[in-house]
Coordinates of N, CA and C in Angstrom, one line a residue:
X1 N 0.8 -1.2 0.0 CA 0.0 0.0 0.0 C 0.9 1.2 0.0
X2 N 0.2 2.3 -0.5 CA 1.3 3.7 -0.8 C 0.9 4.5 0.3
X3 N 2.1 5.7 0.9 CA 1.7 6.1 1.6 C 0.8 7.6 1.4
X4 N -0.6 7.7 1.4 CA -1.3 8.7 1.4 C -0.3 10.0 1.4
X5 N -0.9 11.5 0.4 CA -0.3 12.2 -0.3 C -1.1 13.8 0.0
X6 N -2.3 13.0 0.5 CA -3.5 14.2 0.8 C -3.9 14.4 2.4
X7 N -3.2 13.4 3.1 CA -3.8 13.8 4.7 C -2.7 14.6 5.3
X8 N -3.3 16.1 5.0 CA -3.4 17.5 5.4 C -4.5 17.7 6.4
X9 N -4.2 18.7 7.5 CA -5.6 19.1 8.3 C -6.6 19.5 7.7
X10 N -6.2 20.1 6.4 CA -7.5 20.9 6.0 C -8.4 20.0 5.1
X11 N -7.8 18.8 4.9 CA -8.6 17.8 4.2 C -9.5 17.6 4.3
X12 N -11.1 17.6 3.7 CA -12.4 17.1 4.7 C -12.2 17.8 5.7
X13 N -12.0 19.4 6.1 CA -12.4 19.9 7.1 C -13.8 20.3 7.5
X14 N -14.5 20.2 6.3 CA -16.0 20.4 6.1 C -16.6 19.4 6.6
X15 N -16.3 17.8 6.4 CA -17.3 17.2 6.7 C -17.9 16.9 8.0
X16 N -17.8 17.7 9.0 CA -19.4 17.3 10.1 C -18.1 16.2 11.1
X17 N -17.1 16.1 11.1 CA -16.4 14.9 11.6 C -14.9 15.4 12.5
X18 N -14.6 14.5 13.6 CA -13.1 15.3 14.0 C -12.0 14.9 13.0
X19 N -11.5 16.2 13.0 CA -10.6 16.3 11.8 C -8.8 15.3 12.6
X20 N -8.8 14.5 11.9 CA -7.1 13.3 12.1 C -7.1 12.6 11.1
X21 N -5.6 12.3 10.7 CA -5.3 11.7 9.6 C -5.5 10.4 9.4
X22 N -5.5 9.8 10.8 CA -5.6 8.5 11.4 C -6.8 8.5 12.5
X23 N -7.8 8.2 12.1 CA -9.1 7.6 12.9 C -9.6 6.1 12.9
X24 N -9.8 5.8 14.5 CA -9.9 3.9 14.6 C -10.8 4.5 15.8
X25 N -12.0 3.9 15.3 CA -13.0 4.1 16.5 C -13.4 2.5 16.8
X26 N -13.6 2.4 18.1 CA -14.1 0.7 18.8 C -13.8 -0.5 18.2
X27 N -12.1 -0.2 17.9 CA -11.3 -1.7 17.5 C -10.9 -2.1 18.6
X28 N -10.5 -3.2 18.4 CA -9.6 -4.0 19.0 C -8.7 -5.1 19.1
X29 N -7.5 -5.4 19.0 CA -6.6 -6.2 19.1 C -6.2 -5.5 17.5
X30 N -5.0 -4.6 17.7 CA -5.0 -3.9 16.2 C -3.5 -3.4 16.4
X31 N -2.6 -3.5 15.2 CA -1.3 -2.5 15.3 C -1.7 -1.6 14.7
X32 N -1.0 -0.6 15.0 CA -0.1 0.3 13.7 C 0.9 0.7 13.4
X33 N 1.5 0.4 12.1 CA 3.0 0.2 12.6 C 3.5 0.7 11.5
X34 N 4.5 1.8 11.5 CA 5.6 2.4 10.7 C 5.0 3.4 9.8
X35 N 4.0 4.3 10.7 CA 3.7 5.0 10.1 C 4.5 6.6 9.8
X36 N 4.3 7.7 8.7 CA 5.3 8.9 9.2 C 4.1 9.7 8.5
X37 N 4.0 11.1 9.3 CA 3.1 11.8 8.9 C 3.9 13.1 9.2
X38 N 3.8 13.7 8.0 CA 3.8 15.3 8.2 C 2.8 16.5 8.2
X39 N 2.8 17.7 8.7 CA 1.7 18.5 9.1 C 1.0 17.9 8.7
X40 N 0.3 17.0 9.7 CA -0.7 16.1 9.9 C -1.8 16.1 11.2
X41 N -2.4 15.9 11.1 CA -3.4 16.4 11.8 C -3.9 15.0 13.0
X42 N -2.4 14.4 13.1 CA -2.5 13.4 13.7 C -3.3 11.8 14.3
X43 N -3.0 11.8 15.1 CA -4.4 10.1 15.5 C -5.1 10.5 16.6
X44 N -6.6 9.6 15.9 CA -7.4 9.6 17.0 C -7.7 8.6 17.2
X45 N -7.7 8.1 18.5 CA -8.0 7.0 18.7 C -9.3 6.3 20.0
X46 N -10.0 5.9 19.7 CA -11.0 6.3 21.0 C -12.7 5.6 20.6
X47 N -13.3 5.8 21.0 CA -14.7 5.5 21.0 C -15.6 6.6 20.6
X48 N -16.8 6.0 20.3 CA -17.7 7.1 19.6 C -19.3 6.5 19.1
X49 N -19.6 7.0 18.2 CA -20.7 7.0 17.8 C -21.2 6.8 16.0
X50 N -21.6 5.9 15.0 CA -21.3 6.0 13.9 C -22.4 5.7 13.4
X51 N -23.8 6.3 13.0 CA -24.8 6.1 12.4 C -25.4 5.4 13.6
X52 N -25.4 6.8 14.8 CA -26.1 6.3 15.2 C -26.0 4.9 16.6
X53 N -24.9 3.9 16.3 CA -24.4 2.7 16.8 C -23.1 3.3 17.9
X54 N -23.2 2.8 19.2 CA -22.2 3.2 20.0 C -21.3 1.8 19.5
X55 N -19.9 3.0 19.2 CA -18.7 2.1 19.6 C -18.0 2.1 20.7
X56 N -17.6 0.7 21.1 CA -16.9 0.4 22.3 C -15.1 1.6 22.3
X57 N -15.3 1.2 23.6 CA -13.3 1.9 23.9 C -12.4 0.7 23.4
X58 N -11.4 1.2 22.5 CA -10.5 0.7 21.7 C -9.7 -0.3 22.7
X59 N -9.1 -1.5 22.9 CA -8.4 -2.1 23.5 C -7.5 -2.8 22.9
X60 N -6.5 -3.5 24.0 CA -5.1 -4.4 23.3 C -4.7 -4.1 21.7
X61 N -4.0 -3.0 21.8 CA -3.5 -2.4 20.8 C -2.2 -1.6 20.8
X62 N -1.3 -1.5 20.0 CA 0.2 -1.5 19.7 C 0.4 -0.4 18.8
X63 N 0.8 0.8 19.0 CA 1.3 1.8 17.6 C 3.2 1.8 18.3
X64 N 3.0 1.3 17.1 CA 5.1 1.2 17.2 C 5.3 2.1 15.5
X65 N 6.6 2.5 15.8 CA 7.3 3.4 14.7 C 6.3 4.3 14.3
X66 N 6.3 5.4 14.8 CA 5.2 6.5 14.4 C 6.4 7.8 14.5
X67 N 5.8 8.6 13.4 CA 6.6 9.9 13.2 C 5.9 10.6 12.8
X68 N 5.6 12.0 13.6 CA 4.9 12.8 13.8 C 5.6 14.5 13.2
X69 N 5.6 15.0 12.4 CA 6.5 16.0 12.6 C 5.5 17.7 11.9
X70 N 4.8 18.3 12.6 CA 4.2 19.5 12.9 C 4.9 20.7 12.6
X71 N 6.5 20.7 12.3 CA 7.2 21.9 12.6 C 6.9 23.1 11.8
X72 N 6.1 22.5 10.4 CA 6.0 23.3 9.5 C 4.8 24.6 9.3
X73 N 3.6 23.6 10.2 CA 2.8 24.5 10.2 C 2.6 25.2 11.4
X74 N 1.7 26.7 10.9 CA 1.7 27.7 11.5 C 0.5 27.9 12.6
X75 N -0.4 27.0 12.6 CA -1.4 26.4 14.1 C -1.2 24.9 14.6
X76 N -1.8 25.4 15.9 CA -2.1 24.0 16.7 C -2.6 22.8 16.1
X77 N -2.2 21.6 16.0 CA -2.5 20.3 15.3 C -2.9 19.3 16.5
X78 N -3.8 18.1 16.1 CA -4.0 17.5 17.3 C -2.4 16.2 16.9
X79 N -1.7 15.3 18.2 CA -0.9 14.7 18.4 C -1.2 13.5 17.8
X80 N -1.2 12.3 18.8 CA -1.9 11.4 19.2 C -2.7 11.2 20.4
X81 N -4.4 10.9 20.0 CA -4.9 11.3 21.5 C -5.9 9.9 21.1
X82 N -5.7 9.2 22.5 CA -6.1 7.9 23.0 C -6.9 7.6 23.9
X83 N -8.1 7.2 24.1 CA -8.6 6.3 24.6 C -9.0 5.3 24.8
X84 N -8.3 4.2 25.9 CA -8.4 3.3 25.5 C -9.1 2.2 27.0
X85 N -9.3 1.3 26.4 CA -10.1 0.2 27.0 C -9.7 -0.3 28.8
X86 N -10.1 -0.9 29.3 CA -10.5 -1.6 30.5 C -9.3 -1.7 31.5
X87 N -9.4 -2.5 32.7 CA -8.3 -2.5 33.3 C -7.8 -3.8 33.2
X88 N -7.6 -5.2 32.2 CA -7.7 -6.1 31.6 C -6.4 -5.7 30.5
X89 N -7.0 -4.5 29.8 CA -6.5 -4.6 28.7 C -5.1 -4.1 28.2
X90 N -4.4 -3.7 27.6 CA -3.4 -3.2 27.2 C -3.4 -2.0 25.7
X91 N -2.0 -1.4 25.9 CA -1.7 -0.6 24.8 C -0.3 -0.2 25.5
X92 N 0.6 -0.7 23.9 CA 1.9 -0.5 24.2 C 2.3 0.6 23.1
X93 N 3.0 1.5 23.6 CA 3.5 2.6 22.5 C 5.0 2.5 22.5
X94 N 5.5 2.2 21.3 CA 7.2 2.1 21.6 C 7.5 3.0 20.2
X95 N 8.6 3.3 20.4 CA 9.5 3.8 19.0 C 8.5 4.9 18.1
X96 N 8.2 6.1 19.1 CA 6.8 6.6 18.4 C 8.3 8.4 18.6
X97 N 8.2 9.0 17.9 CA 8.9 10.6 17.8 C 8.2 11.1 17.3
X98 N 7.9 12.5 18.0 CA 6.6 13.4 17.5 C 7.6 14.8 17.6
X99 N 7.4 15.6 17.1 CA 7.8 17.5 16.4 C 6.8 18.1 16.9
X100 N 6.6 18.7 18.0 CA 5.8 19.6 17.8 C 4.2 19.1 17.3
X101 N 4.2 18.2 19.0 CA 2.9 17.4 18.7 C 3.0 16.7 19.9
X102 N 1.9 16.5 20.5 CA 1.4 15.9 22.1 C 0.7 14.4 22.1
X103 N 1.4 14.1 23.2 CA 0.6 12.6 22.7 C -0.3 12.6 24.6
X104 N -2.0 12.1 24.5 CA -2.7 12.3 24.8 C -3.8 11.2 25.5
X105 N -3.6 10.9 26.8 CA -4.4 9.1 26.9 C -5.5 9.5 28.3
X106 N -6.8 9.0 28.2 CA -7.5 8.6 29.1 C -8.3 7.5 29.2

């Protein structure tokens, strides 16, 4: 797979939706791995709501090699911001380097 060319913040800023380049609502047991994003509008990761259907909190999940790099642009961008599952469950973050970018967990 190629790596996307168009995930900019301002991409689909219009549609009605929180704006991230990376959205995973109510997975679980999931990597992500080796991703690199520039002025990017970062990951969201968390629970929600999608036509209506509640999604569960994301659980047992792994983002390794993530590159985050914000330096360029001239507003606030969201990080990586996480919510995640039970007291059971897990989420390991390893080998993740972010620019001018916050990473974010409840």
């Amino acid at each position: 797979m190629s790596k996307p060319k168009t995930s900019r913040p301002d991409f689909s800023k219009n549609a009605g939706i929180d704006n991230a380049t990376i959205a995973i609502y109510g997975c679980d047991n999931f990597v992500i791995d080796n991703i690199d994003m520039t002025n990017s509008a970062g990951m969201l990761i968390g629970y929600g709501v999608v036509k209506g259907k509640y999604l569960s909190i994301p659980q047992n999940f792994k983002l390794n090699a993530i590159r985050l790099d914000n330096r360029q642009v001239a507003y606030k961008l969201r990080g990586i911001q996480i919510s995640s599952g039970n007291a059971p469950s897990f989420v390991a973050i390893t080998n993740v380097r972010m620019t001018r970018a916050t990473l974010e967990t409840a």
